[in-house]
Short mmCIF file of C-alpha atoms and ligand atoms in Angstrom, two decimals:
data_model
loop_
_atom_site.label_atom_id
_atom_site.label_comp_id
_atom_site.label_asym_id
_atom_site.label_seq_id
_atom_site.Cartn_x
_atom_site.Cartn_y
_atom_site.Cartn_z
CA UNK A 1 87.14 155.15 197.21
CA UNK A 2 85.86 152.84 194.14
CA UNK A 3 88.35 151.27 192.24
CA UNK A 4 89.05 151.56 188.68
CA UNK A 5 90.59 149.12 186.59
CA UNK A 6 92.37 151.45 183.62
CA UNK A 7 94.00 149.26 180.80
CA UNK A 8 97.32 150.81 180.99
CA UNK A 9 100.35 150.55 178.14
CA UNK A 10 102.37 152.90 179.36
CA UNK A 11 101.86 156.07 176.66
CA UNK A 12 100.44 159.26 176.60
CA UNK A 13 96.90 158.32 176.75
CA UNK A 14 97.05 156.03 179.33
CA UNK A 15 99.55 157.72 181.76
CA UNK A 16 97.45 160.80 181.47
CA UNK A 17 94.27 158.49 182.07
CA UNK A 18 95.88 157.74 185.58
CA UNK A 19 96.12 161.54 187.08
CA UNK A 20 92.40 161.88 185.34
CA UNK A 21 91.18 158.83 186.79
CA UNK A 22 92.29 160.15 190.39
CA UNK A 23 91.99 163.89 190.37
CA UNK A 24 88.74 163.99 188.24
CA UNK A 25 87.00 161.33 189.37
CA UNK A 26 88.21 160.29 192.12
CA UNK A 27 88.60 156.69 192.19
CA UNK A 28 91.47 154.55 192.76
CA UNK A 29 93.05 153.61 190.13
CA UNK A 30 94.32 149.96 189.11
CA UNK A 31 95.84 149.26 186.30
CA UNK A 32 97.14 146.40 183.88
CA UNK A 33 98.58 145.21 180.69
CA UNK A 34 97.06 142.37 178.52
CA UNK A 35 100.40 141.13 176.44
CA UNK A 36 99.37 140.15 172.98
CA UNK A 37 102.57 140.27 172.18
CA UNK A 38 104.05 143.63 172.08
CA UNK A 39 107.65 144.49 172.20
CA UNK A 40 109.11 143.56 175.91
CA UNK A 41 109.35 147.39 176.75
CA UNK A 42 105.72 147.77 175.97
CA UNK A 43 104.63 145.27 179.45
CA UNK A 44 107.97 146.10 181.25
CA UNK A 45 107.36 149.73 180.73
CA UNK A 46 103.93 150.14 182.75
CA UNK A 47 104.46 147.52 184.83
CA UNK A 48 107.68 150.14 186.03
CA UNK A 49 105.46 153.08 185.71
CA UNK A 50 102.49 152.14 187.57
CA UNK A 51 104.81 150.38 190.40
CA UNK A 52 106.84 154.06 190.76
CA UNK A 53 103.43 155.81 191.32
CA UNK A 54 102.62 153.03 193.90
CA UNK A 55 99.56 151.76 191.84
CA UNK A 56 98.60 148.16 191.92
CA UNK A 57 99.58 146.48 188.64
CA UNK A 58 98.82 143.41 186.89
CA UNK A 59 100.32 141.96 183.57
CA UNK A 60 98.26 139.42 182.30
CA UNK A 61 99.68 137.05 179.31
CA UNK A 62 97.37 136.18 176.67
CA UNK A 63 99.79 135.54 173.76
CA UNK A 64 99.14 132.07 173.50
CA UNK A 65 95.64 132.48 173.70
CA UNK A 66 95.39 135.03 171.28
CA UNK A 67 97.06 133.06 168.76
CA UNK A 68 95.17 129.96 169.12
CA UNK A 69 91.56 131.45 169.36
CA UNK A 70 92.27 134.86 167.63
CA UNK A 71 94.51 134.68 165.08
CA UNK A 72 94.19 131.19 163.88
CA UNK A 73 90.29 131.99 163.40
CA UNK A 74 91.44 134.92 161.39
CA UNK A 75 93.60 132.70 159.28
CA UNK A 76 90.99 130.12 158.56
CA UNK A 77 88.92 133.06 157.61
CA UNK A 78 91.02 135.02 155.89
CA UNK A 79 90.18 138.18 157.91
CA UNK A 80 91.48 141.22 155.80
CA UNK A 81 89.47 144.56 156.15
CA UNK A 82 90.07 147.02 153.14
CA UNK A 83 93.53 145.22 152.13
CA UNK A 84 94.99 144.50 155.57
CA UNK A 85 95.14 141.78 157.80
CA UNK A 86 93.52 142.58 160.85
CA UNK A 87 95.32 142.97 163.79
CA UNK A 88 94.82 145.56 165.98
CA UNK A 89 90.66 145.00 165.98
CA UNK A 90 91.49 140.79 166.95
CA UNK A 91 93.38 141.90 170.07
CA UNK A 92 90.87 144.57 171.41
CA UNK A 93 88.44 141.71 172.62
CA UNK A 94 90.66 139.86 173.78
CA UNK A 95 92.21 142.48 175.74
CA UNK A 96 88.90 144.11 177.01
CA UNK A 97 87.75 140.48 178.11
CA UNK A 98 90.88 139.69 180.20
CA UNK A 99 89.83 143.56 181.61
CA UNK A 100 86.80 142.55 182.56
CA UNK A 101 87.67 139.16 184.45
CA UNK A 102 90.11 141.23 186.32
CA UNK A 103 87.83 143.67 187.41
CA UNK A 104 85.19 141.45 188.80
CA UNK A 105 88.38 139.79 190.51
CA UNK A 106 89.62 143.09 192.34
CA UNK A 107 86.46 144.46 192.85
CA UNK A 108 86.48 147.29 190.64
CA UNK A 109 83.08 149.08 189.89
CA UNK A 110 84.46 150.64 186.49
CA UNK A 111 86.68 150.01 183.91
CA UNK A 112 88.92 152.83 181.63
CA UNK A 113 90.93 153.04 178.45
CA UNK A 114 92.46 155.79 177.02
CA UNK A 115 91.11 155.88 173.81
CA UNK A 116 90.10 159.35 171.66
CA UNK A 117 86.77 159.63 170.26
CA UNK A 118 88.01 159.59 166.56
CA UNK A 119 88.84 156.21 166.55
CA UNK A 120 87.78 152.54 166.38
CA UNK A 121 89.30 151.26 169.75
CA UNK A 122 86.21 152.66 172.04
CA UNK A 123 84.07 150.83 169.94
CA UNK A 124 85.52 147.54 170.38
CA UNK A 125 86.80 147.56 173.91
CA UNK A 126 83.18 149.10 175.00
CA UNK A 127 81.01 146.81 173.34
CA UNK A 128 82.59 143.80 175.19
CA UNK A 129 82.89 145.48 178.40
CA UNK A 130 79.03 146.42 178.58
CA UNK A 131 78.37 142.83 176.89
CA UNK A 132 79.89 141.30 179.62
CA UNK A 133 80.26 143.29 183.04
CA UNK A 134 78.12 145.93 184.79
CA UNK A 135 81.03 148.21 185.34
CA UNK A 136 81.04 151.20 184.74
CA UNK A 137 83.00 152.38 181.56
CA UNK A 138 85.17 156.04 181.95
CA UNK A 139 86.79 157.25 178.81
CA UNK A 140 88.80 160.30 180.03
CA UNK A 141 90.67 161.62 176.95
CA UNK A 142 87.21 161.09 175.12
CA UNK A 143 85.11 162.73 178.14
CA UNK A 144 87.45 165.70 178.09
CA UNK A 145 87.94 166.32 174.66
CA UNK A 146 91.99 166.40 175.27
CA UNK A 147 94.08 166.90 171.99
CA UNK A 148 97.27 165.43 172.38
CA UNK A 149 99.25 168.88 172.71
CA UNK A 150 96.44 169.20 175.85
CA UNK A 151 97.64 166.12 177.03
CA UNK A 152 101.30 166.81 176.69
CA UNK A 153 101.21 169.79 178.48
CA UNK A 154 98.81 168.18 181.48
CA UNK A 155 101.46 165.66 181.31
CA UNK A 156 104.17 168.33 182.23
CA UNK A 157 102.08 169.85 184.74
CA UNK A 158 101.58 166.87 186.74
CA UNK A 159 104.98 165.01 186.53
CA UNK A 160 104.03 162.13 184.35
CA UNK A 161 106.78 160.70 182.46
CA UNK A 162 106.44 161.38 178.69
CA UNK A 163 106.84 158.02 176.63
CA UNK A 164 110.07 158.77 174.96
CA UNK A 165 110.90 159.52 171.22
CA UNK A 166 107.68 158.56 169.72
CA UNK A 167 106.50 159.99 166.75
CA UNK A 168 103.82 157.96 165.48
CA UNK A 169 101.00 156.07 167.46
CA UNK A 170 101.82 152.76 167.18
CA UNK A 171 100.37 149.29 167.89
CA UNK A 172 101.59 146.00 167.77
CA UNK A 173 100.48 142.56 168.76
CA UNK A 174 101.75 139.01 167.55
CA UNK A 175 99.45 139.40 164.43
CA UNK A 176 100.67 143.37 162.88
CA UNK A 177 102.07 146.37 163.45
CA UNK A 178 100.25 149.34 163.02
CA UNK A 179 101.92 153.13 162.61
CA UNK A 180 99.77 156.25 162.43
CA UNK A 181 100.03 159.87 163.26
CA UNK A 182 102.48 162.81 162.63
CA UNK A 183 103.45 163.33 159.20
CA UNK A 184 102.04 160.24 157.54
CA UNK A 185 98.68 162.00 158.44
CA UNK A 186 98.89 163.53 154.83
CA UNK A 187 98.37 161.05 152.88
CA UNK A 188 101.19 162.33 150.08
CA UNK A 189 104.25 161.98 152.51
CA UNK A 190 106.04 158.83 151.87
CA UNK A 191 106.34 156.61 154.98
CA UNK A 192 109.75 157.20 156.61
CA UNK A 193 111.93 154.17 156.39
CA UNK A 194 112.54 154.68 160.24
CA UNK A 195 108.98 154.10 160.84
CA UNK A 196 109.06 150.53 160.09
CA UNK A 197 110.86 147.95 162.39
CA UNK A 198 109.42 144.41 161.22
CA UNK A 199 110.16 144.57 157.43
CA UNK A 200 112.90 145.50 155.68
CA UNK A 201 112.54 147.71 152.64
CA UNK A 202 112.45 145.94 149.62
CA UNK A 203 116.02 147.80 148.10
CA UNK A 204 117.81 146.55 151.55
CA UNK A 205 115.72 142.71 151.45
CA UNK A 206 118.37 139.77 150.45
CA UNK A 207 119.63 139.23 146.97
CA UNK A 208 118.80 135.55 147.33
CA UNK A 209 115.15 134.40 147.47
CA UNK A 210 114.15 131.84 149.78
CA UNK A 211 111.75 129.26 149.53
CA UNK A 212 109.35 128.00 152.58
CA UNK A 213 107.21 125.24 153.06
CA UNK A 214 103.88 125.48 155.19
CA UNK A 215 102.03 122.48 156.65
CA UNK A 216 98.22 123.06 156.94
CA UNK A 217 95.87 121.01 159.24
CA UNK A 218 92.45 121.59 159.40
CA UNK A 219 92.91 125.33 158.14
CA UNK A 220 95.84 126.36 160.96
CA UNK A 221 99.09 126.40 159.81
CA UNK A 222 101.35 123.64 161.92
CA UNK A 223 105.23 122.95 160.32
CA UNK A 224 107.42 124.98 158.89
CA UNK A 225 109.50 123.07 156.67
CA UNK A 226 108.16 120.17 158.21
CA UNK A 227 109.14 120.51 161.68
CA UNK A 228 105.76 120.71 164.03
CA UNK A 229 105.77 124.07 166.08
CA UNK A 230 103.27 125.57 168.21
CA UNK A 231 100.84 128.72 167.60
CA UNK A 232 103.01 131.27 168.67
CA UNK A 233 106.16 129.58 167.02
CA UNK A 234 104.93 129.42 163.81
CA UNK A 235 103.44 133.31 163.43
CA UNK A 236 106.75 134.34 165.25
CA UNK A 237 108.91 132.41 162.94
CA UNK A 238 106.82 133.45 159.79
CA UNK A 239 106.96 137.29 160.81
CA UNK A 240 110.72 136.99 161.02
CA UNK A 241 111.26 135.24 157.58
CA UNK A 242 108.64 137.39 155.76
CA UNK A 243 109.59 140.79 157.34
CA UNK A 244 113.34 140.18 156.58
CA UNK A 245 112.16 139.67 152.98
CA UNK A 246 110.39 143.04 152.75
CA UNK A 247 106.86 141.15 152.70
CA UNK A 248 103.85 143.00 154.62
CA UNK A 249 104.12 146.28 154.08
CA UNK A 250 100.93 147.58 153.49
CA UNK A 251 99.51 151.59 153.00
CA UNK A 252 96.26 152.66 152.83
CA UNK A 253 93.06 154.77 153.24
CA UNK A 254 90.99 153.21 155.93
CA UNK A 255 87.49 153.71 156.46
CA UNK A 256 87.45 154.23 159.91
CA UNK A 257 83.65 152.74 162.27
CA UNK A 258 82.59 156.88 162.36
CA UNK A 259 83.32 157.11 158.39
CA UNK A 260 86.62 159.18 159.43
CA UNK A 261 88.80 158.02 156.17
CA UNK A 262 92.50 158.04 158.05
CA UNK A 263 96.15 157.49 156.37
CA UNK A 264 97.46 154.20 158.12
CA UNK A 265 100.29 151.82 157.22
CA UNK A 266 100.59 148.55 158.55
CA UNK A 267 103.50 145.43 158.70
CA UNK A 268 102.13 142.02 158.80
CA UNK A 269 104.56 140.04 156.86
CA UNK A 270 103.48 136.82 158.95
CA UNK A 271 99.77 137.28 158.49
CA UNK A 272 100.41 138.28 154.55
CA UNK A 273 102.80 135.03 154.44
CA UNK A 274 100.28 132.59 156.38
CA UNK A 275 96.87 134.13 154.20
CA UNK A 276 98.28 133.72 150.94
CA UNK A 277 99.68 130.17 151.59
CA UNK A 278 96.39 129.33 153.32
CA UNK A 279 94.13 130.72 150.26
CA UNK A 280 96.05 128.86 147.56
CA UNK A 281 95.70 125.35 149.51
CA UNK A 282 91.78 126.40 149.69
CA UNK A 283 91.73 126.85 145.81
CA UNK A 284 93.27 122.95 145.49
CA UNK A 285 90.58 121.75 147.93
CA UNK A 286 87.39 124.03 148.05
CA UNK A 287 85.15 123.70 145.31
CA UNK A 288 83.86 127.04 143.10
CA UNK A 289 81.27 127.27 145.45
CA UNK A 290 82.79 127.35 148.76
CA UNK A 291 85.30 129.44 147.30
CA UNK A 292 82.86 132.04 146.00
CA UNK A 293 80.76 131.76 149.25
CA UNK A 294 84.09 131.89 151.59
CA UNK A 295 84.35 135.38 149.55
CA UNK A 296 81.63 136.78 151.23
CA UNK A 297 82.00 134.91 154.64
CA UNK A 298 85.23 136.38 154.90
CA UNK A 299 84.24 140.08 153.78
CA UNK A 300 81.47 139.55 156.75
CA UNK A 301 83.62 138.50 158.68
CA UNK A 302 86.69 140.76 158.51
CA UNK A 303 83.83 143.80 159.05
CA UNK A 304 82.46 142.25 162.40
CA UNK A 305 85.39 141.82 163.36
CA UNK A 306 87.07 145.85 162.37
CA UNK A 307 83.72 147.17 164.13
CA UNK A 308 84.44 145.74 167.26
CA UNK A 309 81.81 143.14 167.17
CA UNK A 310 83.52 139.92 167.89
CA UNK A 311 80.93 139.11 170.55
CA UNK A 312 77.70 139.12 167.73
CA UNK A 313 76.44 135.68 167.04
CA UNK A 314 76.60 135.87 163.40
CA UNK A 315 80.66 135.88 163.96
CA UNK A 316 80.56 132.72 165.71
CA UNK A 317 77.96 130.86 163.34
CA UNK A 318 80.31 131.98 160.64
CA UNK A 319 83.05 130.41 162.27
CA UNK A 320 81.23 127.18 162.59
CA UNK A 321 80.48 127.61 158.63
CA UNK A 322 84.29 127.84 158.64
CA UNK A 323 85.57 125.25 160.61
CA UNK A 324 83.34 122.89 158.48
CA UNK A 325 84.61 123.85 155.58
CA UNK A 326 88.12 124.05 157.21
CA UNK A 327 87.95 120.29 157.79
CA UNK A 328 89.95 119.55 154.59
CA UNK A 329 91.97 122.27 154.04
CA UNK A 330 95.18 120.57 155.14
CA UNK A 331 98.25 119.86 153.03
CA UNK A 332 101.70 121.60 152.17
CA UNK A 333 102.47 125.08 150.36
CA UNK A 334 105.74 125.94 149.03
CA UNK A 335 106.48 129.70 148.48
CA UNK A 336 109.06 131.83 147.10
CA UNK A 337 109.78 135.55 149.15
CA UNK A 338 111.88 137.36 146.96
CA UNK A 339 112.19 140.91 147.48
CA UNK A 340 108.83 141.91 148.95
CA UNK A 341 106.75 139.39 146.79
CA UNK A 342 105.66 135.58 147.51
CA UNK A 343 104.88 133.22 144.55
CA UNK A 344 103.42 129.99 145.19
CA UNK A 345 105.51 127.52 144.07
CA UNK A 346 103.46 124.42 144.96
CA UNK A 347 100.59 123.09 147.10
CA UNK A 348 99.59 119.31 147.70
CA UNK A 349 96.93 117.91 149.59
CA UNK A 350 94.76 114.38 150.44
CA UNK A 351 91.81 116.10 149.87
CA UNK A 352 92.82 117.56 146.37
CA UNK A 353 89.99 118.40 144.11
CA UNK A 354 92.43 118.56 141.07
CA UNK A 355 92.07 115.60 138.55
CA UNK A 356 95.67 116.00 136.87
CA UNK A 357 94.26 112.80 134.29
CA UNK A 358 91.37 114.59 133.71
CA UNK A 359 92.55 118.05 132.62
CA UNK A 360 95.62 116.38 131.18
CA UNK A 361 95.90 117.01 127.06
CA UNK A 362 97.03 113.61 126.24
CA UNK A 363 93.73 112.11 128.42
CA UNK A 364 91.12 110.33 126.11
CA UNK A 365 88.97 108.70 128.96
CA UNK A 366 87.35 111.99 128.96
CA UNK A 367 85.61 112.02 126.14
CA UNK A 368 85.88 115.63 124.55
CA UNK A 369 82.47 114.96 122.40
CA UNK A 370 80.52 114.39 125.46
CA UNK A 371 81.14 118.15 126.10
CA UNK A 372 79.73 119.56 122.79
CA UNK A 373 76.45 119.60 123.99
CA UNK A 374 76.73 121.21 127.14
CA UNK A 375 79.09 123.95 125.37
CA UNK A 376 76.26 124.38 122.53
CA UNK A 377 73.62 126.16 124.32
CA UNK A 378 76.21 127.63 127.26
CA UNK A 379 75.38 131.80 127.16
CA UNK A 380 72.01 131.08 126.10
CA UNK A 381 70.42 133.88 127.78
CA UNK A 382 73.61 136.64 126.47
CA UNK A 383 72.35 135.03 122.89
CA UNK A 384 69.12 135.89 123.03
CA UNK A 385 69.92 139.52 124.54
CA UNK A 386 72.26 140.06 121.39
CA UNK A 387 69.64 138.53 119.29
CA UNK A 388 67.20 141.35 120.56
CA UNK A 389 69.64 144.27 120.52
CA UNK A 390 70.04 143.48 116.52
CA UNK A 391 66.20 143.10 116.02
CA UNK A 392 65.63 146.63 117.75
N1 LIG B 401 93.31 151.86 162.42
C1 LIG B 401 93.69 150.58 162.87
C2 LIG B 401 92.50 149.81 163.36
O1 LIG B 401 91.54 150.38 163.78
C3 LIG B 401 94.79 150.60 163.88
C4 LIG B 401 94.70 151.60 164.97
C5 LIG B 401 95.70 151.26 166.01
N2 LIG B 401 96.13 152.31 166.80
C6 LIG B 401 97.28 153.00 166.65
N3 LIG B 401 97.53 153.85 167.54
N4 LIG B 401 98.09 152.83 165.68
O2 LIG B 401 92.52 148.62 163.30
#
């Protein structure tokens, strides 16, 4: 029988992918868990599963990894698609890469996921499997057109253990949460407070703002209040402190890869925290034109990277552009979280661009006169237009 490698996390999708996998197409089915960090029940969970049904499973930790080559790319470039910072679509090449390696190492001949055909996932994890394995790639719940009441009641049928109490699809990595599904799919509910588990609402945040200090080097964040930490430290620690100040929510109509518009809230207080300290240390030491260009790198960027095209070459010249430009974005940020909002307080940096004599009102070096003529024939071309307009 061939062997399958199914990318299992232990909900509906996937645990109906197994009996599919076996009964439909009759392969043998392997599965495994790439942790990018979910919650601990999300690897124990199919790891248990799988084990019961006397599958061969493999849990394979890429946290580290993710934050060091994922998310601190998506810092540098401040990857936000449509008003969020992208999580979900950094961790689905990741995840189908790790897929791949462990298929060519078990000698599987095709590769599965349980994703629907409505929704971005297939698009990423299939465009880096067929980029960079033979395998075949099976796509039950997609193949078979399953709705998820289909699925529920195949589930019954065959004895697979229903994932319990969960309402909404939801994914979560290191980088975001993501909750969709069930009532918030009209678009005029309000988001349940019971939906969220990484921020705290706003009313229930602390009295008492707090103030943080973030170390830059090189465009990657590395202190917290000046003590060093690691990668996964520092997003950890910045989720916790952000979330508990009701920071990250976000809600909004997302244009989905097919052009699907879909209702989807998200809570990223770490990656809202680390972007908005990292963009106002770029405005001490970018100049207008990197900062206007890094605009539209970072628009580019965020889109390759929601459409599940990590693997194009334009991402990775970009993020040589980047890392040049990254080179002296280093320094501290000091920010207030106060009930859902963060104020910069303060940035410093060697590489500073800000000429505090120069601006200064009591400076006479600069010689104000020098200026007149540059400020004289500034808007030339709206002059002549207006000119025109009153001639016509
Ligand atoms: N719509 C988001 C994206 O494509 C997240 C989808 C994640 N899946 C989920 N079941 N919540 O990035």
């Amino acid at each position: 029988m061939e062997k399958v490698v199914l990318a299992f996390s232990g909900g509906l999708d996937t645990s109906v992918c197994i009996k599919l996998l076996e009964e439909e197409y009759d392969k043998k089915v392997i599965t495994a868990c790439v942790d990018v960090g979910q919650p601990e029940d999300e690897i124990t969970r199919p790891a248990k599963l799988s084990t019961e049904m006397g599958l061969e499973h493999y849990t394979i930790d890429a946290k580290e990894e993710f934050a060091r080559e994922f998310i601190f790319r998506a810092i540098k470039a401040n990857a936000v698609y449509e008003g969020y910072p992208l999580s979900t679509a950094l961790a689905r090449p990741l995840i189908a890469i790790k897929i791949v390696e462990l298929a060519e190492k078990v000698g599987a001949t095709a590769i599965a996921h349980g994703c629907t055909g409505k929704g971005n996932d297939q698009f990423r994890f299939e465009s880096i499997i067929r980029s960079y394995s033979d395998s075949d790639v099976i796509a039950p719940i997609r193949d078979l057109n399953l709705t998820r009441s289909e699925e529920i009641a195949y589930a019954k049928s065959h004895g697979i253990p229903l994932p319990s109490d969960k309402l909404y699809s939801i994914d979560e990595n290191l980088w975001g949460r993501s909750i969709e599904g069930d009532i918030l799919e009209d678009p005029m509910v309000e988001t349940p407070e019971k939906a969220f588990s990484w921020t705290c609402s706003t009313e229930d945040a602390p009295d008492k703002p707090e103030i943080i200090e973030i170390s830059f080097e090189e465009g990657v964040p590395t202190e917290i209040n000046g003590e060093l930490m690691g990668p996964l430290d520092i997003i950890q620690e910045c989720n916790k402190v952000a979330g508990m100040h009701g920071i990250g929510r976000i809600d909004i109509m997302e244009d989905r890869i097919i052009g699907l518009k879909s209702r989807e809230n998200y809570e990223t207080p770490g990656a809202c925290l680390l972007i908005a300290a990292h963009r106002a240390l770029e405005q001490l030491v970018l100049t207008r034109e990197e900062i206007k260009f890094s605009e539209i790198v970072s628009l580019t960027y965020s889109e390759l990277v929601y459409n599940g095209l990590w693997h194009e070459p334009l991402r990775d010249d970009l993020d040589q552009l980047i890392d040049n430009m990254q080179g002296r974005v280093c320094g501290n940020v000091r920010l207030k979280l106060h009930k859902g909002s963060i104020r910069i307080l303060g940035r410093k940096s060697p590489f500073s661009l800000y000429q505090e004599e120069a601006v200064s009102f009591e400076d006479k070096e600069m010689d104000q006169r020098e200026i007149a003529g540059m400020v004289k024939n500034y808007g030339i071309q709206a002059a002549c237009y207006q000119d025109v307009c009153r001639r016509k």
